[in-house]
Amino acid sequence: MGCESNEELNSFVEEARKYAEKGKVAEYIPALGRANPCDLAIAIYYPNGTCYSAGDVEKKFTLQSISKVIALALVLIDRGRDYVFERVGMEPTGDPFNSIIKLETMAVAKPLNPMINAGALVVTHMIKGNSIGERFERLASFIRTLSGDPSVSYCEEVAQSEYETAHLNRALCYFLKAHQIIKEDIEPLMELYTKQCAIEMNCLDLARIGLVFAMDGVDPINGKQIIPLDVARICKTFMVTCGMYNASGEFAIKIGIPAKSGVSGGIMGAVPCKFGIGVFGPALNEIGNSIAGIKLLELLSEKYQLSIF
Ligand code: GLU
């Protein structure tokens, strides 16, 4: 069924950690460049509340692109799928996460999916609320509910660092504003988006969120349906088709679980009906996924036959 002790998980972590030296931490957001490339941690959360973990478990990291799945769930709940998919598509791109090229070359200038930056910025634009503060709080409180951790907040240093350097994301926003897909002022939207990306937690919290997705939106610890079934399914489908950047196909073949990664080195995994996974390893491969984290998931998937395919 799956891992049954911290010791077992520990041996996988130590095996996978060797790969960290082949990766590099993200530096385009200056504050992320200060992460320790050797860090590696994993947590696995089961529906009965049992949690196994190993490695640098208490280390906090920012969600970055992992937040895109959660923001998508929130706007799908708030606005319904017709409204959302009129403004953002459902197809993988094959381009880097921050590319502008398809926006210009496709007949309709709507982002191809919500997992690339252009699509994620449109999703953040759709978060309801009367002010940036209120919209951020709605997302943060949704994340606190999903993780079961009322202390979840954002890292000001990382948010500020990205806000000061996010010129490419600004360019995407202005392009989308020119095409009336984004309708608000860009600077406040950038503030909201960079705070969203800077929401931080450890891999135990992340595994608990992965568990809710794995259980079709139900938090099995308290029995509450936090995300409607259809929304949880849409999110998991995006995780499979475009959750791991341009290595989503390879990840589906080698590991085969719905997962979403971020440039801070986090990976959230949802093994349907079985458990949630949270991984943190800031050294990235050339595609932008945690190099040791991927190895770790490969070892786990092979040992426990986790592929859903
Ligand atoms: N905040 C990052 C950006 O928009 C997120 C990217 C990622 O994790 O893929 O550039």
Short mmCIF file of N, CA and C in Angstrom, two decimals, residues 82-246:
data_model
loop_
_atom_site.label_atom_id
_atom_site.label_comp_id
_atom_site.label_asym_id
_atom_site.label_seq_id
_atom_site.Cartn_x
_atom_site.Cartn_y
_atom_site.Cartn_z
N ASP A 82 -17.45 27.42 -16.13
CA ASP A 82 -17.65 28.15 -17.39
C ASP A 82 -16.93 29.49 -17.37
N TYR A 83 -17.12 30.22 -16.28
CA TYR A 83 -16.49 31.55 -16.14
C TYR A 83 -14.96 31.41 -16.23
N VAL A 84 -14.42 30.44 -15.48
CA VAL A 84 -12.96 30.28 -15.41
C VAL A 84 -12.40 29.88 -16.78
N PHE A 85 -13.03 28.88 -17.42
CA PHE A 85 -12.43 28.38 -18.66
C PHE A 85 -12.77 29.23 -19.89
N GLU A 86 -13.58 30.25 -19.70
CA GLU A 86 -13.70 31.27 -20.75
C GLU A 86 -12.43 32.11 -20.79
N ARG A 87 -11.73 32.16 -19.66
CA ARG A 87 -10.58 33.06 -19.55
C ARG A 87 -9.23 32.36 -19.54
N VAL A 88 -9.22 31.07 -19.28
CA VAL A 88 -7.96 30.31 -19.29
C VAL A 88 -8.27 28.91 -19.85
N GLY A 89 -7.31 28.38 -20.64
CA GLY A 89 -7.57 27.12 -21.33
C GLY A 89 -7.25 25.87 -20.52
N MET A 90 -7.25 24.73 -21.22
CA MET A 90 -7.08 23.43 -20.55
C MET A 90 -5.94 22.61 -21.14
N GLU A 91 -5.14 23.22 -22.03
CA GLU A 91 -4.15 22.40 -22.74
C GLU A 91 -2.71 22.67 -22.31
N PRO A 92 -1.88 21.62 -22.28
CA PRO A 92 -0.45 21.81 -22.01
C PRO A 92 0.20 22.65 -23.12
N THR A 93 1.34 23.29 -22.80
CA THR A 93 1.93 24.18 -23.81
C THR A 93 3.20 23.64 -24.46
N GLY A 94 4.02 22.93 -23.72
CA GLY A 94 5.33 22.55 -24.25
C GLY A 94 6.34 23.70 -24.20
N ASP A 95 5.92 24.86 -23.66
CA ASP A 95 6.84 26.00 -23.53
C ASP A 95 7.22 26.16 -22.06
N PRO A 96 8.30 26.94 -21.78
CA PRO A 96 8.63 27.20 -20.37
C PRO A 96 7.49 27.90 -19.63
N PHE A 97 7.49 27.79 -18.29
CA PHE A 97 6.36 28.26 -17.49
C PHE A 97 6.10 29.76 -17.62
N ASN A 98 7.17 30.53 -17.95
CA ASN A 98 6.97 31.98 -18.00
C ASN A 98 6.99 32.52 -19.43
N SER A 99 6.77 31.64 -20.41
CA SER A 99 6.86 32.05 -21.81
C SER A 99 5.66 32.90 -22.22
N ILE A 100 5.91 33.82 -23.14
CA ILE A 100 4.86 34.71 -23.64
C ILE A 100 4.44 34.29 -25.06
N ILE A 101 5.21 33.36 -25.64
CA ILE A 101 5.11 33.14 -27.08
C ILE A 101 3.71 32.72 -27.55
N LYS A 102 3.09 31.77 -26.83
CA LYS A 102 1.79 31.26 -27.31
C LYS A 102 0.70 32.34 -27.22
N LEU A 103 0.86 33.25 -26.25
CA LEU A 103 -0.15 34.31 -26.13
C LEU A 103 -0.20 35.12 -27.41
N GLU A 104 0.97 35.33 -27.99
CA GLU A 104 1.03 36.15 -29.20
C GLU A 104 0.65 35.39 -30.45
N THR A 105 0.99 34.09 -30.48
CA THR A 105 0.82 33.37 -31.75
C THR A 105 -0.53 32.65 -31.87
N MET A 106 -1.22 32.44 -30.75
CA MET A 106 -2.51 31.75 -30.85
C MET A 106 -3.58 32.76 -31.30
N ALA A 107 -4.61 32.27 -31.96
CA ALA A 107 -5.65 33.17 -32.47
C ALA A 107 -6.33 33.94 -31.34
N VAL A 108 -6.63 33.25 -30.23
CA VAL A 108 -7.24 33.92 -29.08
C VAL A 108 -6.16 34.08 -28.03
N ALA A 109 -5.95 35.30 -27.57
CA ALA A 109 -4.85 35.56 -26.63
C ALA A 109 -5.21 35.13 -25.22
N LYS A 110 -5.71 33.90 -25.06
CA LYS A 110 -6.05 33.44 -23.71
C LYS A 110 -5.01 32.39 -23.33
N PRO A 111 -4.49 32.45 -22.08
CA PRO A 111 -3.44 31.51 -21.69
C PRO A 111 -3.90 30.06 -21.86
N LEU A 112 -2.98 29.19 -22.25
CA LEU A 112 -3.36 27.81 -22.56
C LEU A 112 -3.82 27.01 -21.36
N ASN A 113 -3.22 27.29 -20.19
CA ASN A 113 -3.66 26.54 -18.99
C ASN A 113 -3.31 27.33 -17.73
N PRO A 114 -3.90 26.93 -16.58
CA PRO A 114 -3.68 27.72 -15.36
C PRO A 114 -2.38 27.40 -14.63
N MET A 115 -1.57 26.49 -15.16
CA MET A 115 -0.33 26.12 -14.48
C MET A 115 0.88 26.91 -15.00
N ILE A 116 0.76 27.52 -16.18
CA ILE A 116 1.82 28.42 -16.63
C ILE A 116 1.55 29.80 -16.02
N ASN A 117 2.59 30.64 -16.00
CA ASN A 117 2.41 31.92 -15.32
C ASN A 117 1.28 32.76 -15.89
N ALA A 118 1.18 32.82 -17.24
CA ALA A 118 0.12 33.66 -17.83
C ALA A 118 -1.25 33.21 -17.32
N GLY A 119 -1.48 31.90 -17.28
CA GLY A 119 -2.76 31.37 -16.82
C GLY A 119 -2.95 31.59 -15.33
N ALA A 120 -1.88 31.42 -14.57
CA ALA A 120 -1.97 31.59 -13.12
C ALA A 120 -2.27 33.04 -12.75
N LEU A 121 -1.71 33.97 -13.53
CA LEU A 121 -1.98 35.39 -13.26
C LEU A 121 -3.46 35.70 -13.52
N VAL A 122 -4.03 35.07 -14.54
CA VAL A 122 -5.46 35.26 -14.80
C VAL A 122 -6.28 34.65 -13.66
N VAL A 123 -5.85 33.50 -13.16
CA VAL A 123 -6.55 32.87 -12.02
C VAL A 123 -6.50 33.79 -10.80
N THR A 124 -5.32 34.32 -10.50
CA THR A 124 -5.19 35.22 -9.34
C THR A 124 -6.08 36.45 -9.54
N HIS A 125 -6.15 36.93 -10.77
CA HIS A 125 -7.03 38.06 -11.10
C HIS A 125 -8.49 37.73 -10.75
N MET A 126 -8.85 36.44 -10.84
CA MET A 126 -10.25 36.04 -10.58
C MET A 126 -10.56 35.82 -9.10
N ILE A 127 -9.55 35.88 -8.22
CA ILE A 127 -9.85 35.69 -6.78
C ILE A 127 -10.72 36.84 -6.31
N LYS A 128 -11.84 36.49 -5.69
CA LYS A 128 -12.81 37.52 -5.28
C LYS A 128 -12.38 38.25 -4.00
N GLY A 129 -12.86 39.49 -3.87
CA GLY A 129 -12.59 40.27 -2.66
C GLY A 129 -12.59 41.74 -3.00
N ASN A 130 -12.76 42.59 -1.97
CA ASN A 130 -12.86 44.03 -2.22
C ASN A 130 -11.53 44.75 -2.23
N SER A 131 -10.49 44.08 -1.77
CA SER A 131 -9.17 44.72 -1.78
C SER A 131 -8.13 43.61 -1.94
N ILE A 132 -6.90 44.01 -2.20
CA ILE A 132 -5.83 43.02 -2.33
C ILE A 132 -5.70 42.23 -1.03
N GLY A 133 -5.78 42.98 0.10
CA GLY A 133 -5.66 42.34 1.40
C GLY A 133 -6.75 41.29 1.61
N GLU A 134 -7.98 41.64 1.25
CA GLU A 134 -9.10 40.71 1.43
C GLU A 134 -8.95 39.49 0.52
N ARG A 135 -8.51 39.72 -0.71
CA ARG A 135 -8.35 38.60 -1.66
C ARG A 135 -7.23 37.68 -1.19
N PHE A 136 -6.13 38.27 -0.70
CA PHE A 136 -5.04 37.42 -0.20
C PHE A 136 -5.51 36.61 1.00
N GLU A 137 -6.24 37.27 1.90
CA GLU A 137 -6.72 36.57 3.11
C GLU A 137 -7.65 35.40 2.76
N ARG A 138 -8.47 35.58 1.71
CA ARG A 138 -9.37 34.49 1.32
C ARG A 138 -8.56 33.29 0.87
N LEU A 139 -7.51 33.53 0.08
CA LEU A 139 -6.68 32.44 -0.38
C LEU A 139 -5.91 31.82 0.80
N ALA A 140 -5.33 32.68 1.63
CA ALA A 140 -4.54 32.18 2.76
C ALA A 140 -5.42 31.37 3.70
N SER A 141 -6.64 31.83 3.92
CA SER A 141 -7.50 31.10 4.86
C SER A 141 -7.96 29.76 4.27
N PHE A 142 -8.16 29.73 2.95
CA PHE A 142 -8.46 28.45 2.26
C PHE A 142 -7.28 27.48 2.44
N ILE A 143 -6.07 28.01 2.33
CA ILE A 143 -4.88 27.16 2.48
C ILE A 143 -4.73 26.68 3.93
N ARG A 144 -5.10 27.54 4.87
CA ARG A 144 -5.06 27.11 6.29
C ARG A 144 -6.05 25.99 6.53
N THR A 145 -7.22 26.10 5.92
CA THR A 145 -8.22 25.04 6.08
C THR A 145 -7.72 23.74 5.45
N LEU A 146 -7.15 23.83 4.25
CA LEU A 146 -6.68 22.63 3.56
C LEU A 146 -5.54 21.94 4.32
N SER A 147 -4.65 22.75 4.88
CA SER A 147 -3.48 22.18 5.55
C SER A 147 -3.78 21.82 7.00
N GLY A 148 -4.89 22.33 7.52
CA GLY A 148 -5.20 22.11 8.94
C GLY A 148 -4.25 22.87 9.84
N ASP A 149 -3.51 23.84 9.27
CA ASP A 149 -2.53 24.58 10.06
C ASP A 149 -2.91 26.07 10.07
N PRO A 150 -3.48 26.55 11.20
CA PRO A 150 -3.94 27.94 11.26
C PRO A 150 -2.81 28.96 11.23
N SER A 151 -1.56 28.49 11.34
CA SER A 151 -0.45 29.46 11.39
C SER A 151 0.14 29.75 10.01
N VAL A 152 -0.38 29.11 8.97
CA VAL A 152 0.22 29.32 7.64
C VAL A 152 0.12 30.80 7.23
N SER A 153 1.26 31.33 6.78
CA SER A 153 1.31 32.73 6.36
C SER A 153 2.27 32.86 5.16
N TYR A 154 2.68 34.08 4.84
CA TYR A 154 3.60 34.20 3.70
C TYR A 154 4.92 34.79 4.15
N CYS A 155 5.96 34.55 3.34
CA CYS A 155 7.30 35.06 3.66
C CYS A 155 7.46 36.42 2.99
N GLU A 156 7.54 37.45 3.83
CA GLU A 156 7.61 38.82 3.29
C GLU A 156 8.84 39.04 2.44
N GLU A 157 9.96 38.45 2.87
CA GLU A 157 11.22 38.66 2.15
C GLU A 157 11.13 38.11 0.72
N VAL A 158 10.58 36.89 0.59
CA VAL A 158 10.47 36.28 -0.74
C VAL A 158 9.45 37.05 -1.59
N ALA A 159 8.33 37.44 -0.98
CA ALA A 159 7.31 38.19 -1.73
C ALA A 159 7.89 39.48 -2.26
N GLN A 160 8.61 40.21 -1.41
CA GLN A 160 9.20 41.48 -1.80
C GLN A 160 10.25 41.28 -2.90
N SER A 161 11.07 40.25 -2.71
CA SER A 161 12.14 39.96 -3.66
C SER A 161 11.55 39.65 -5.04
N GLU A 162 10.46 38.88 -5.07
CA GLU A 162 9.85 38.57 -6.38
C GLU A 162 9.15 39.82 -6.94
N TYR A 163 8.48 40.57 -6.07
CA TYR A 163 7.77 41.76 -6.54
C TYR A 163 8.74 42.72 -7.26
N GLU A 164 9.95 42.84 -6.68
CA GLU A 164 10.92 43.77 -7.25
C GLU A 164 11.51 43.29 -8.58
N THR A 165 11.42 41.99 -8.84
CA THR A 165 12.12 41.45 -10.02
C THR A 165 11.19 40.79 -11.04
N ALA A 166 9.87 40.87 -10.80
CA ALA A 166 8.92 40.10 -11.62
C ALA A 166 8.54 40.81 -12.92
N HIS A 167 9.54 41.28 -13.66
CA HIS A 167 9.23 42.09 -14.85
C HIS A 167 8.59 41.26 -15.96
N LEU A 168 9.00 40.02 -16.06
CA LEU A 168 8.41 39.15 -17.09
C LEU A 168 6.92 38.90 -16.78
N ASN A 169 6.63 38.66 -15.50
CA ASN A 169 5.22 38.47 -15.12
C ASN A 169 4.41 39.74 -15.36
N ARG A 170 5.04 40.89 -15.11
CA ARG A 170 4.35 42.16 -15.42
C ARG A 170 4.04 42.24 -16.91
N ALA A 171 5.03 41.83 -17.72
CA ALA A 171 4.84 41.87 -19.18
C ALA A 171 3.66 40.99 -19.58
N LEU A 172 3.59 39.79 -18.99
CA LEU A 172 2.46 38.89 -19.29
C LEU A 172 1.14 39.57 -18.92
N CYS A 173 1.12 40.20 -17.74
CA CYS A 173 -0.11 40.86 -17.28
C CYS A 173 -0.52 41.98 -18.22
N TYR A 174 0.44 42.81 -18.63
CA TYR A 174 0.09 43.92 -19.52
C TYR A 174 -0.42 43.40 -20.86
N PHE A 175 0.19 42.31 -21.33
CA PHE A 175 -0.29 41.72 -22.59
C PHE A 175 -1.75 41.27 -22.41
N LEU A 176 -2.02 40.59 -21.31
CA LEU A 176 -3.37 40.09 -21.06
C LEU A 176 -4.36 41.23 -20.82
N LYS A 177 -3.86 42.33 -20.28
CA LYS A 177 -4.73 43.50 -20.08
C LYS A 177 -5.06 44.13 -21.44
N ALA A 178 -4.07 44.16 -22.32
CA ALA A 178 -4.31 44.71 -23.65
C ALA A 178 -5.39 43.92 -24.38
N HIS A 179 -5.50 42.64 -24.04
CA HIS A 179 -6.51 41.78 -24.69
C HIS A 179 -7.75 41.58 -23.82
N GLN A 180 -7.91 42.44 -22.81
CA GLN A 180 -9.10 42.46 -21.93
C GLN A 180 -9.35 41.15 -21.18
N ILE A 181 -8.30 40.36 -20.98
CA ILE A 181 -8.50 39.16 -20.18
C ILE A 181 -8.26 39.51 -18.70
N ILE A 182 -7.27 40.36 -18.48
CA ILE A 182 -7.09 40.95 -17.14
C ILE A 182 -7.64 42.37 -17.21
N LYS A 183 -8.43 42.73 -16.18
CA LYS A 183 -9.08 44.05 -16.26
C LYS A 183 -8.69 44.99 -15.13
N GLU A 184 -7.90 44.51 -14.16
CA GLU A 184 -7.56 45.38 -13.04
C GLU A 184 -6.18 46.01 -13.24
N ASP A 185 -5.80 46.89 -12.30
CA ASP A 185 -4.46 47.49 -12.36
C ASP A 185 -3.40 46.42 -12.10
N ILE A 186 -2.30 46.53 -12.80
CA ILE A 186 -1.31 45.45 -12.74
C ILE A 186 -0.48 45.44 -11.45
N GLU A 187 -0.10 46.61 -10.94
CA GLU A 187 0.76 46.59 -9.74
C GLU A 187 0.09 45.92 -8.54
N PRO A 188 -1.17 46.26 -8.22
CA PRO A 188 -1.81 45.54 -7.10
C PRO A 188 -1.93 44.04 -7.38
N LEU A 189 -2.20 43.68 -8.64
CA LEU A 189 -2.29 42.25 -8.98
C LEU A 189 -0.94 41.56 -8.76
N MET A 190 0.15 42.26 -9.11
CA MET A 190 1.48 41.69 -8.89
C MET A 190 1.75 41.51 -7.40
N GLU A 191 1.23 42.45 -6.61
CA GLU A 191 1.42 42.32 -5.15
C GLU A 191 0.70 41.06 -4.65
N LEU A 192 -0.52 40.86 -5.14
CA LEU A 192 -1.30 39.69 -4.72
C LEU A 192 -0.63 38.40 -5.19
N TYR A 193 -0.20 38.37 -6.44
CA TYR A 193 0.41 37.16 -7.01
C TYR A 193 1.73 36.81 -6.29
N THR A 194 2.55 37.83 -6.02
CA THR A 194 3.84 37.52 -5.38
C THR A 194 3.63 37.08 -3.92
N LYS A 195 2.61 37.61 -3.27
CA LYS A 195 2.30 37.13 -1.91
C LYS A 195 1.78 35.69 -1.96
N GLN A 196 0.92 35.43 -2.94
CA GLN A 196 0.39 34.07 -3.13
C GLN A 196 1.55 33.07 -3.29
N CYS A 197 2.51 33.42 -4.16
CA CYS A 197 3.64 32.52 -4.41
C CYS A 197 4.52 32.36 -3.18
N ALA A 198 4.49 33.38 -2.28
CA ALA A 198 5.38 33.37 -1.12
C ALA A 198 4.72 32.75 0.12
N ILE A 199 3.53 32.20 -0.03
CA ILE A 199 2.91 31.50 1.11
C ILE A 199 3.82 30.33 1.48
N GLU A 200 4.13 30.22 2.77
CA GLU A 200 5.14 29.22 3.13
C GLU A 200 4.62 28.20 4.16
N MET A 201 5.23 27.05 4.10
CA MET A 201 4.86 25.95 5.01
C MET A 201 5.96 24.90 4.99
N ASN A 202 5.82 23.85 5.78
CA ASN A 202 6.78 22.75 5.69
C ASN A 202 6.12 21.59 4.94
N CYS A 203 6.87 20.51 4.73
CA CYS A 203 6.33 19.45 3.86
C CYS A 203 5.21 18.64 4.53
N LEU A 204 5.07 18.76 5.86
CA LEU A 204 3.94 18.08 6.53
C LEU A 204 2.64 18.76 6.13
N ASP A 205 2.64 20.10 6.16
CA ASP A 205 1.44 20.84 5.74
C ASP A 205 1.12 20.55 4.28
N LEU A 206 2.17 20.51 3.47
CA LEU A 206 1.94 20.29 2.03
C LEU A 206 1.36 18.90 1.77
N ALA A 207 1.84 17.91 2.52
CA ALA A 207 1.33 16.55 2.36
C ALA A 207 -0.15 16.49 2.75
N ARG A 208 -0.51 17.25 3.75
CA ARG A 208 -1.92 17.26 4.20
C ARG A 208 -2.83 17.87 3.12
N ILE A 209 -2.33 18.90 2.43
CA ILE A 209 -3.10 19.49 1.33
C ILE A 209 -3.20 18.46 0.19
N GLY A 210 -2.07 17.78 -0.09
CA GLY A 210 -2.08 16.74 -1.13
C GLY A 210 -3.08 15.65 -0.80
N LEU A 211 -3.23 15.36 0.50
CA LEU A 211 -4.18 14.33 0.93
C LEU A 211 -5.62 14.74 0.58
N VAL A 212 -5.95 16.01 0.77
CA VAL A 212 -7.31 16.46 0.46
C VAL A 212 -7.60 16.27 -1.04
N PHE A 213 -6.62 16.61 -1.88
CA PHE A 213 -6.80 16.37 -3.32
C PHE A 213 -6.90 14.87 -3.60
N ALA A 214 -6.05 14.08 -2.93
CA ALA A 214 -6.06 12.63 -3.14
C ALA A 214 -7.42 12.03 -2.80
N MET A 215 -8.10 12.62 -1.80
CA MET A 215 -9.39 12.09 -1.34
C MET A 215 -10.55 12.83 -2.00
N ASP A 216 -10.33 13.32 -3.21
CA ASP A 216 -11.39 13.99 -3.99
C ASP A 216 -12.01 15.18 -3.26
N GLY A 217 -11.19 15.90 -2.52
CA GLY A 217 -11.65 17.13 -1.90
C GLY A 217 -12.12 17.00 -0.46
N VAL A 218 -12.15 15.77 0.04
CA VAL A 218 -12.57 15.56 1.44
C VAL A 218 -11.34 15.56 2.34
N ASP A 219 -11.44 16.29 3.46
CA ASP A 219 -10.38 16.17 4.46
C ASP A 219 -10.74 14.98 5.34
N PRO A 220 -10.05 13.85 5.17
CA PRO A 220 -10.47 12.64 5.88
C PRO A 220 -10.27 12.73 7.39
N ILE A 221 -9.48 13.71 7.82
CA ILE A 221 -9.23 13.83 9.26
C ILE A 221 -10.49 14.35 9.97
N ASN A 222 -11.23 15.24 9.31
CA ASN A 222 -12.45 15.74 9.95
C ASN A 222 -13.72 15.44 9.14
N GLY A 223 -13.54 14.74 8.01
CA GLY A 223 -14.69 14.32 7.22
C GLY A 223 -15.35 15.42 6.38
N LYS A 224 -14.77 16.61 6.36
CA LYS A 224 -15.41 17.73 5.63
C LYS A 224 -15.01 17.74 4.16
N GLN A 225 -16.00 18.00 3.30
CA GLN A 225 -15.72 18.17 1.86
C GLN A 225 -15.26 19.61 1.67
N ILE A 226 -13.96 19.83 1.59
CA ILE A 226 -13.44 21.21 1.51
C ILE A 226 -13.47 21.70 0.06
N ILE A 227 -13.20 20.79 -0.87
CA ILE A 227 -13.21 21.13 -2.29
C ILE A 227 -14.25 20.21 -2.94
N PRO A 228 -15.17 20.76 -3.75
CA PRO A 228 -16.15 19.87 -4.41
C PRO A 228 -15.43 18.84 -5.29
N LEU A 229 -16.03 17.69 -5.41
CA LEU A 229 -15.44 16.58 -6.15
C LEU A 229 -14.98 16.98 -7.56
N ASP A 230 -15.86 17.67 -8.30
CA ASP A 230 -15.50 18.01 -9.70
C ASP A 230 -14.31 18.96 -9.74
N VAL A 231 -14.23 19.87 -8.78
CA VAL A 231 -13.10 20.81 -8.75
C VAL A 231 -11.80 20.07 -8.42
N ALA A 232 -11.86 19.16 -7.45
CA ALA A 232 -10.67 18.39 -7.09
C ALA A 232 -10.19 17.58 -8.29
N ARG A 233 -11.13 17.04 -9.06
CA ARG A 233 -10.75 16.25 -10.24
C ARG A 233 -10.10 17.11 -11.31
N ILE A 234 -10.67 18.31 -11.54
CA ILE A 234 -10.07 19.21 -12.54
C ILE A 234 -8.63 19.53 -12.12
N CYS A 235 -8.45 19.86 -10.84
CA CYS A 235 -7.10 20.22 -10.36
C CYS A 235 -6.13 19.06 -10.54
N LYS A 236 -6.57 17.86 -10.20
CA LYS A 236 -5.67 16.70 -10.34
C LYS A 236 -5.34 16.42 -11.80
N THR A 237 -6.30 16.69 -12.68
CA THR A 237 -6.04 16.46 -14.10
C THR A 237 -4.97 17.44 -14.59
N PHE A 238 -5.07 18.71 -14.17
CA PHE A 238 -4.03 19.67 -14.55
C PHE A 238 -2.68 19.26 -13.96
N MET A 239 -2.71 18.71 -12.75
CA MET A 239 -1.44 18.28 -12.14
C MET A 239 -0.78 17.22 -13.02
N VAL A 240 -1.60 16.31 -13.56
CA VAL A 240 -1.04 15.26 -14.42
C VAL A 240 -0.57 15.83 -15.76
N THR A 241 -1.39 16.70 -16.38
CA THR A 241 -1.05 17.13 -17.74
C THR A 241 -0.02 18.26 -17.77
N CYS A 242 0.00 19.11 -16.74
CA CYS A 242 0.99 20.20 -16.78
C CYS A 242 1.50 20.62 -15.41
N GLY A 243 1.49 19.73 -14.44
CA GLY A 243 1.93 20.09 -13.09
C GLY A 243 3.43 20.11 -12.89
N MET A 244 4.16 19.43 -13.76
CA MET A 244 5.61 19.31 -13.56
C MET A 244 6.37 19.99 -14.71
N TYR A 245 5.90 21.18 -15.06
CA TYR A 245 6.48 21.97 -16.15
C TYR A 245 6.54 21.11 -17.42
N ASN A 246 7.65 21.30 -18.18
CA ASN A 246 7.76 20.56 -19.43
C ASN A 246 8.25 19.14 -19.26
#
